[in-house]
PDB file of N, CA and C in Angstrom:
ATOM      1  N   UNK X  10     -51.025  65.782 -29.475  1.00 57.00           N
ATOM      2  CA  UNK X  10     -51.205  67.085 -30.106  1.00 57.00           C
ATOM      3  C   UNK X  10     -51.602  68.105 -29.042  1.00 57.00           C
ATOM      4  N   UNK X  11     -50.918  69.231 -28.990  1.00 64.00           N
ATOM      5  CA  UNK X  11     -51.199  70.270 -27.999  1.00 64.00           C
ATOM      6  C   UNK X  11     -52.000  71.375 -28.665  1.00 64.00           C
ATOM      7  N   UNK X  12     -53.138  71.710 -28.047  1.00 61.00           N
ATOM      8  CA  UNK X  12     -53.971  72.777 -28.608  1.00 61.00           C
ATOM      9  C   UNK X  12     -53.451  74.130 -28.144  1.00 61.00           C
ATOM     10  N   UNK X  13     -53.446  75.122 -29.014  1.00 62.00           N
ATOM     11  CA  UNK X  13     -53.007  76.466 -28.601  1.00 62.00           C
ATOM     12  C   UNK X  13     -54.029  77.105 -27.668  1.00 62.00           C
ATOM     13  N   UNK X  14     -53.544  77.777 -26.665  1.00 63.00           N
ATOM     14  CA  UNK X  14     -54.446  78.429 -25.712  1.00 63.00           C
ATOM     15  C   UNK X  14     -54.646  79.883 -26.123  1.00 63.00           C
ATOM     16  N   UNK X  15     -55.894  80.335 -26.008  1.00 64.00           N
ATOM     17  CA  UNK X  15     -56.195  81.699 -26.451  1.00 64.00           C
ATOM     18  C   UNK X  15     -55.624  82.732 -25.470  1.00 64.00           C
ATOM     19  N   UNK X  16     -55.721  82.459 -24.159  1.00 56.00           N
ATOM     20  CA  UNK X  16     -55.168  83.408 -23.175  1.00 56.00           C
ATOM     21  C   UNK X  16     -54.148  82.671 -22.312  1.00 56.00           C
ATOM     22  N   UNK X  17     -53.181  83.374 -21.756  1.00 58.00           N
ATOM     23  CA  UNK X  17     -52.156  82.702 -20.947  1.00 58.00           C
ATOM     24  C   UNK X  17     -52.766  82.058 -19.703  1.00 58.00           C
ATOM     25  N   UNK X  18     -52.223  80.938 -19.234  1.00 60.00           N
ATOM     26  CA  UNK X  18     -52.827  80.217 -18.097  1.00 60.00           C
ATOM     27  C   UNK X  18     -52.671  80.943 -16.764  1.00 60.00           C
ATOM     28  N   UNK X  19     -51.781  81.929 -16.673  1.00 65.00           N
ATOM     29  CA  UNK X  19     -51.558  82.581 -15.380  1.00 65.00           C
ATOM     30  C   UNK X  19     -52.771  83.407 -14.951  1.00 65.00           C
ATOM     31  N   UNK X  20     -53.422  84.099 -15.883  1.00 67.00           N
ATOM     32  CA  UNK X  20     -54.599  84.915 -15.538  1.00 67.00           C
ATOM     33  C   UNK X  20     -55.752  84.504 -16.436  1.00 67.00           C
ATOM     34  N   UNK X  21     -56.527  83.533 -15.980  1.00 80.00           N
ATOM     35  CA  UNK X  21     -57.706  83.148 -16.741  1.00 80.00           C
ATOM     36  C   UNK X  21     -58.861  84.060 -16.353  1.00 80.00           C
ATOM     37  N   UNK X  22     -59.820  84.201 -17.256  1.00 85.00           N
ATOM     38  CA  UNK X  22     -60.921  85.149 -17.043  1.00 85.00           C
ATOM     39  C   UNK X  22     -61.735  84.832 -15.787  1.00 85.00           C
ATOM     40  N   UNK X  23     -62.124  83.585 -15.521  1.00 85.00           N
ATOM     41  CA  UNK X  23     -62.897  83.324 -14.286  1.00 85.00           C
ATOM     42  C   UNK X  23     -62.143  83.720 -13.021  1.00 85.00           C
ATOM     43  N   UNK X  24     -60.834  83.531 -13.001  1.00 89.00           N
ATOM     44  CA  UNK X  24     -60.054  83.905 -11.815  1.00 89.00           C
ATOM     45  C   UNK X  24     -60.091  85.411 -11.606  1.00 89.00           C
ATOM     46  N   UNK X  25     -59.924  86.179 -12.672  1.00 90.00           N
ATOM     47  CA  UNK X  25     -59.953  87.640 -12.563  1.00 90.00           C
ATOM     48  C   UNK X  25     -61.320  88.095 -12.076  1.00 90.00           C
ATOM     49  N   UNK X  26     -62.385  87.511 -12.623  1.00 92.00           N
ATOM     50  CA  UNK X  26     -63.742  87.893 -12.203  1.00 92.00           C
ATOM     51  C   UNK X  26     -63.940  87.562 -10.724  1.00 92.00           C
ATOM     52  N   UNK X  27     -63.478  86.393 -10.282  1.00 93.00           N
ATOM     53  CA  UNK X  27     -63.638  85.998  -8.879  1.00 93.00           C
ATOM     54  C   UNK X  27     -62.882  86.951  -7.962  1.00 93.00           C
ATOM     55  N   UNK X  28     -61.671  87.346  -8.344  1.00 94.00           N
ATOM     56  CA  UNK X  28     -60.883  88.262  -7.507  1.00 94.00           C
ATOM     57  C   UNK X  28     -61.575  89.615  -7.412  1.00 94.00           C
ATOM     58  N   UNK X  29     -62.092  90.120  -8.532  1.00 95.00           N
ATOM     59  CA  UNK X  29     -62.781  91.419  -8.523  1.00 95.00           C
ATOM     60  C   UNK X  29     -64.016  91.351  -7.635  1.00 95.00           C
ATOM     61  N   UNK X  30     -64.784  90.268  -7.730  1.00 96.00           N
ATOM     62  CA  UNK X  30     -65.989  90.128  -6.896  1.00 96.00           C
ATOM     63  C   UNK X  30     -65.598  90.061  -5.423  1.00 96.00           C
ATOM     64  N   UNK X  31     -64.528  89.330  -5.098  1.00 97.00           N
ATOM     65  CA  UNK X  31     -64.103  89.236  -3.698  1.00 97.00           C
ATOM     66  C   UNK X  31     -63.681  90.599  -3.159  1.00 97.00           C
ATOM     67  N   UNK X  32     -62.956  91.373  -3.973  1.00 97.00           N
ATOM     68  CA  UNK X  32     -62.537  92.707  -3.525  1.00 97.00           C
ATOM     69  C   UNK X  32     -63.757  93.583  -3.267  1.00 97.00           C
ATOM     70  N   UNK X  33     -64.742  93.527  -4.167  1.00 97.00           N
ATOM     71  CA  UNK X  33     -65.956  94.339  -3.986  1.00 97.00           C
ATOM     72  C   UNK X  33     -66.680  93.926  -2.710  1.00 97.00           C
ATOM     73  N   UNK X  34     -66.781  92.621  -2.452  1.00 97.00           N
ATOM     74  CA  UNK X  34     -67.476  92.138  -1.248  1.00 97.00           C
ATOM     75  C   UNK X  34     -66.749  92.606   0.010  1.00 97.00           C
ATOM     76  N   UNK X  35     -65.421  92.526   0.014  1.00 97.00           N
ATOM     77  CA  UNK X  35     -64.653  92.957   1.188  1.00 97.00           C
ATOM     78  C   UNK X  35     -64.853  94.447   1.438  1.00 97.00           C
ATOM     79  N   UNK X  36     -64.847  95.251   0.373  1.00 96.00           N
ATOM     80  CA  UNK X  36     -65.048  96.700   0.530  1.00 96.00           C
ATOM     81  C   UNK X  36     -66.444  96.981   1.072  1.00 96.00           C
ATOM     82  N   UNK X  37     -67.449  96.279   0.565  1.00 97.00           N
ATOM     83  CA  UNK X  37     -68.815  96.499   1.054  1.00 97.00           C
ATOM     84  C   UNK X  37     -68.936  96.114   2.526  1.00 97.00           C
ATOM     85  N   UNK X  38     -68.337  94.999   2.926  1.00 96.00           N
ATOM     86  CA  UNK X  38     -68.393  94.585   4.337  1.00 96.00           C
ATOM     87  C   UNK X  38     -67.693  95.621   5.211  1.00 96.00           C
ATOM     88  N   UNK X  39     -66.554  96.130   4.744  1.00 96.00           N
ATOM     89  CA  UNK X  39     -65.824  97.141   5.519  1.00 96.00           C
ATOM     90  C   UNK X  39     -66.659  98.409   5.689  1.00 96.00           C
ATOM     91  N   UNK X  40     -67.301  98.864   4.608  1.00 95.00           N
ATOM     92  CA  UNK X  40     -68.136 100.068   4.705  1.00 95.00           C
ATOM     93  C   UNK X  40     -69.317  99.829   5.644  1.00 95.00           C
ATOM     94  N   UNK X  41     -69.929  98.645   5.562  1.00 94.00           N
ATOM     95  CA  UNK X  41     -71.051  98.320   6.444  1.00 94.00           C
ATOM     96  C   UNK X  41     -70.603  98.324   7.899  1.00 94.00           C
ATOM     97  N   UNK X  42     -69.427  97.752   8.164  1.00 93.00           N
ATOM     98  CA  UNK X  42     -68.888  97.723   9.529  1.00 93.00           C
ATOM     99  C   UNK X  42     -68.644  99.142  10.040  1.00 93.00           C
ATOM    100  N   UNK X  43     -68.038  99.981   9.201  1.00 90.00           N
ATOM    101  CA  UNK X  43     -67.777 101.366   9.623  1.00 90.00           C
ATOM    102  C   UNK X  43     -69.080 102.099   9.911  1.00 90.00           C
ATOM    103  N   UNK X  44     -70.107 101.857   9.097  1.00 90.00           N
ATOM    104  CA  UNK X  44     -71.402 102.501   9.330  1.00 90.00           C
ATOM    105  C   UNK X  44     -71.979 102.070  10.671  1.00 90.00           C
ATOM    106  N   UNK X  45     -71.914 100.775  10.973  1.00 90.00           N
ATOM    107  CA  UNK X  45     -72.450 100.295  12.252  1.00 90.00           C
ATOM    108  C   UNK X  45     -71.679 100.887  13.422  1.00 90.00           C
ATOM    109  N   UNK X  46     -70.357 100.952  13.315  1.00 88.00           N
ATOM    110  CA  UNK X  46     -69.552 101.512  14.404  1.00 88.00           C
ATOM    111  C   UNK X  46     -69.900 102.980  14.603  1.00 88.00           C
ATOM    112  N   UNK X  47     -70.047 103.729  13.496  1.00 85.00           N
ATOM    113  CA  UNK X  47     -70.373 105.158  13.596  1.00 85.00           C
ATOM    114  C   UNK X  47     -71.736 105.356  14.241  1.00 85.00           C
ATOM    115  N   UNK X  48     -72.726 104.571  13.803  1.00 85.00           N
ATOM    116  CA  UNK X  48     -74.067 104.710  14.382  1.00 85.00           C
ATOM    117  C   UNK X  48     -74.055 104.309  15.851  1.00 85.00           C
ATOM    118  N   UNK X  49     -73.304 103.273  16.203  1.00 82.00           N
ATOM    119  CA  UNK X  49     -73.227 102.851  17.599  1.00 82.00           C
ATOM    120  C   UNK X  49     -72.613 103.919  18.472  1.00 82.00           C
ATOM    121  N   UNK X  50     -71.559 104.573  17.993  1.00 81.00           N
ATOM    122  CA  UNK X  50     -70.935 105.631  18.784  1.00 81.00           C
ATOM    123  C   UNK X  50     -71.880 106.812  18.927  1.00 81.00           C
ATOM    124  N   UNK X  51     -72.651 107.111  17.863  1.00 77.00           N
ATOM    125  CA  UNK X  51     -73.584 108.233  17.939  1.00 77.00           C
ATOM    126  C   UNK X  51     -74.667 107.944  18.980  1.00 77.00           C
ATOM    127  N   UNK X  52     -75.189 106.717  18.977  1.00 73.00           N
ATOM    128  CA  UNK X  52     -76.202 106.346  19.971  1.00 73.00           C
ATOM    129  C   UNK X  52     -75.618 106.405  21.378  1.00 73.00           C
ATOM    130  N   UNK X  53     -74.399 105.916  21.546  1.00 74.00           N
ATOM    131  CA  UNK X  53     -73.755 105.904  22.861  1.00 74.00           C
ATOM    132  C   UNK X  53     -73.599 107.333  23.369  1.00 74.00           C
ATOM    133  N   UNK X  54     -73.233 108.258  22.489  1.00 72.00           N
ATOM    134  CA  UNK X  54     -73.021 109.641  22.899  1.00 72.00           C
ATOM    135  C   UNK X  54     -74.326 110.241  23.419  1.00 72.00           C
ATOM    136  N   UNK X  55     -75.462 109.856  22.801  1.00 68.00           N
ATOM    137  CA  UNK X  55     -76.749 110.398  23.221  1.00 68.00           C
ATOM    138  C   UNK X  55     -77.140 109.891  24.607  1.00 68.00           C
ATOM    139  N   UNK X  56     -76.964 108.582  24.844  1.00 65.00           N
ATOM    140  CA  UNK X  56     -77.526 107.935  26.029  1.00 65.00           C
ATOM    141  C   UNK X  56     -76.576 107.975  27.216  1.00 65.00           C
ATOM    142  N   UNK X  57     -75.268 108.105  26.955  1.00 62.00           N
ATOM    143  CA  UNK X  57     -74.272 107.927  28.020  1.00 62.00           C
ATOM    144  C   UNK X  57     -74.451 108.935  29.154  1.00 62.00           C
ATOM    145  N   UNK X  58     -74.434 108.503  30.413  1.00 66.00           N
ATOM    146  CA  UNK X  58     -74.514 109.437  31.540  1.00 66.00           C
ATOM    147  C   UNK X  58     -73.219 110.236  31.649  1.00 66.00           C
ATOM    148  N   UNK X  59     -73.217 111.314  32.422  1.00 66.00           N
ATOM    149  CA  UNK X  59     -71.991 112.099  32.572  1.00 66.00           C
ATOM    150  C   UNK X  59     -70.876 111.268  33.195  1.00 66.00           C
ATOM    151  N   UNK X  60     -69.658 111.608  32.865  1.00 67.00           N
ATOM    152  CA  UNK X  60     -68.512 110.847  33.358  1.00 67.00           C
ATOM    153  C   UNK X  60     -68.424 110.964  34.876  1.00 67.00           C
ATOM    154  N   UNK X  61     -68.069 109.881  35.580  1.00 61.00           N
ATOM    155  CA  UNK X  61     -67.972 109.948  37.041  1.00 61.00           C
ATOM    156  C   UNK X  61     -66.826 110.863  37.473  1.00 61.00           C
ATOM    157  N   UNK X  62     -67.034 111.548  38.584  1.00 59.00           N
ATOM    158  CA  UNK X  62     -65.996 112.448  39.081  1.00 59.00           C
ATOM    159  C   UNK X  62     -64.920 111.634  39.786  1.00 59.00           C
ATOM    160  N   UNK X  63     -63.811 112.280  40.090  1.00 57.00           N
ATOM    161  CA  UNK X  63     -62.688 111.599  40.739  1.00 57.00           C
ATOM    162  C   UNK X  63     -63.098 111.130  42.131  1.00 57.00           C
ATOM    163  N   UNK X  64     -63.916 111.913  42.843  1.00 55.00           N
ATOM    164  CA  UNK X  64     -64.324 111.559  44.205  1.00 55.00           C
ATOM    165  C   UNK X  64     -65.112 110.257  44.183  1.00 55.00           C
ATOM    166  N   UNK X  65     -66.053 110.142  43.222  1.00 53.00           N
ATOM    167  CA  UNK X  65     -66.861 108.933  43.154  1.00 53.00           C
ATOM    168  C   UNK X  65     -65.989 107.715  42.878  1.00 53.00           C
ATOM    169  N   UNK X  66     -65.010 107.865  42.007  1.00 53.00           N
ATOM    170  CA  UNK X  66     -64.131 106.738  41.689  1.00 53.00           C
ATOM    171  C   UNK X  66     -63.322 106.351  42.922  1.00 53.00           C
ATOM    172  N   UNK X  67     -62.832 107.340  43.679  1.00 54.00           N
ATOM    173  CA  UNK X  67     -62.055 107.036  44.882  1.00 54.00           C
ATOM    174  C   UNK X  67     -62.922 106.327  45.918  1.00 54.00           C
ATOM    175  N   UNK X  68     -64.165 106.763  46.084  1.00 56.00           N
ATOM    176  CA  UNK X  68     -65.049 106.101  47.045  1.00 56.00           C
ATOM    177  C   UNK X  68     -65.248 104.642  46.654  1.00 56.00           C
ATOM    178  N   UNK X  69     -65.509 104.404  45.374  1.00 57.00           N
ATOM    179  CA  UNK X  69     -65.721 103.026  44.924  1.00 57.00           C
ATOM    180  C   UNK X  69     -64.445 102.211  45.119  1.00 57.00           C
ATOM    181  N   UNK X  70     -63.284 102.841  44.939  1.00 59.00           N
ATOM    182  CA  UNK X  70     -62.010 102.132  45.078  1.00 59.00           C
ATOM    183  C   UNK X  70     -61.773 101.733  46.534  1.00 59.00           C
ATOM    184  N   UNK X  71     -62.191 102.581  47.494  1.00 63.00           N
ATOM    185  CA  UNK X  71     -61.921 102.317  48.907  1.00 63.00           C
ATOM    186  C   UNK X  71     -63.007 101.479  49.584  1.00 63.00           C
ATOM    187  N   UNK X  72     -64.045 101.098  48.850  1.00 66.00           N
ATOM    188  CA  UNK X  72     -65.117 100.314  49.472  1.00 66.00           C
ATOM    189  C   UNK X  72     -64.614  98.919  49.833  1.00 66.00           C
ATOM    190  N   UNK X  73     -65.109  98.334  50.940  1.00 69.00           N
ATOM    191  CA  UNK X  73     -64.721  96.958  51.279  1.00 69.00           C
ATOM    192  C   UNK X  73     -65.297  95.983  50.257  1.00 69.00           C
ATOM    193  N   UNK X  74     -64.711  94.815  50.121  1.00 68.00           N
ATOM    194  CA  UNK X  74     -65.249  93.847  49.155  1.00 68.00           C
ATOM    195  C   UNK X  74     -66.636  93.387  49.579  1.00 68.00           C
ATOM    196  N   UNK X  75     -67.496  93.039  48.631  1.00 68.00           N
ATOM    197  CA  UNK X  75     -68.862  92.616  48.994  1.00 68.00           C
ATOM    198  C   UNK X  75     -68.844  91.295  49.752  1.00 68.00           C
ATOM    199  N   UNK X  76     -69.777  91.173  50.675  1.00 73.00           N
ATOM    200  CA  UNK X  76     -69.884  89.932  51.452  1.00 73.00           C
ATOM    201  C   UNK X  76     -70.822  88.986  50.707  1.00 73.00           C
ATOM    202  N   UNK X  77     -70.284  87.870  50.256  1.00 70.00           N
ATOM    203  CA  UNK X  77     -71.098  86.938  49.487  1.00 70.00           C
ATOM    204  C   UNK X  77     -71.795  85.972  50.440  1.00 70.00           C
ATOM    205  N   UNK X  78     -73.083  85.767  50.216  1.00 69.00           N
ATOM    206  CA  UNK X  78     -73.839  84.816  51.037  1.00 69.00           C
ATOM    207  C   UNK X  78     -73.558  83.401  50.540  1.00 69.00           C
ATOM    208  N   UNK X  79     -73.452  82.468  51.479  1.00 67.00           N
ATOM    209  CA  UNK X  79     -73.197  81.081  51.103  1.00 67.00           C
ATOM    210  C   UNK X  79     -74.470  80.478  50.527  1.00 67.00           C
ATOM    211  N   UNK X  80     -74.356  79.829  49.375  1.00 67.00           N
ATOM    212  CA  UNK X  80     -75.515  79.205  48.729  1.00 67.00           C
ATOM    213  C   UNK X  80     -75.421  77.703  48.965  1.00 67.00           C
ATOM    214  N   UNK X  81     -76.485  77.143  49.557  1.00 62.00           N
ATOM    215  CA  UNK X  81     -76.484  75.707  49.846  1.00 62.00           C
ATOM    216  C   UNK X  81     -77.320  74.968  48.842  1.00 62.00           C
TER     217      UNK X  81
END
């Protein structure tokens, strides 16, 4: 004897609830991540030293390689 089902098996209520909860969690994690990135960039902008000039970069580029001391 087959019992009649009240709702179709393709979308059962627990599955729909689980999907909705997962979507909400993903959205909250995304918003939290964006907030952290925004705050990090704001802090970086405050603390960051001025950008190096072209001359300084060229000097660093033309420097000889460092002499490493032998460790025994």
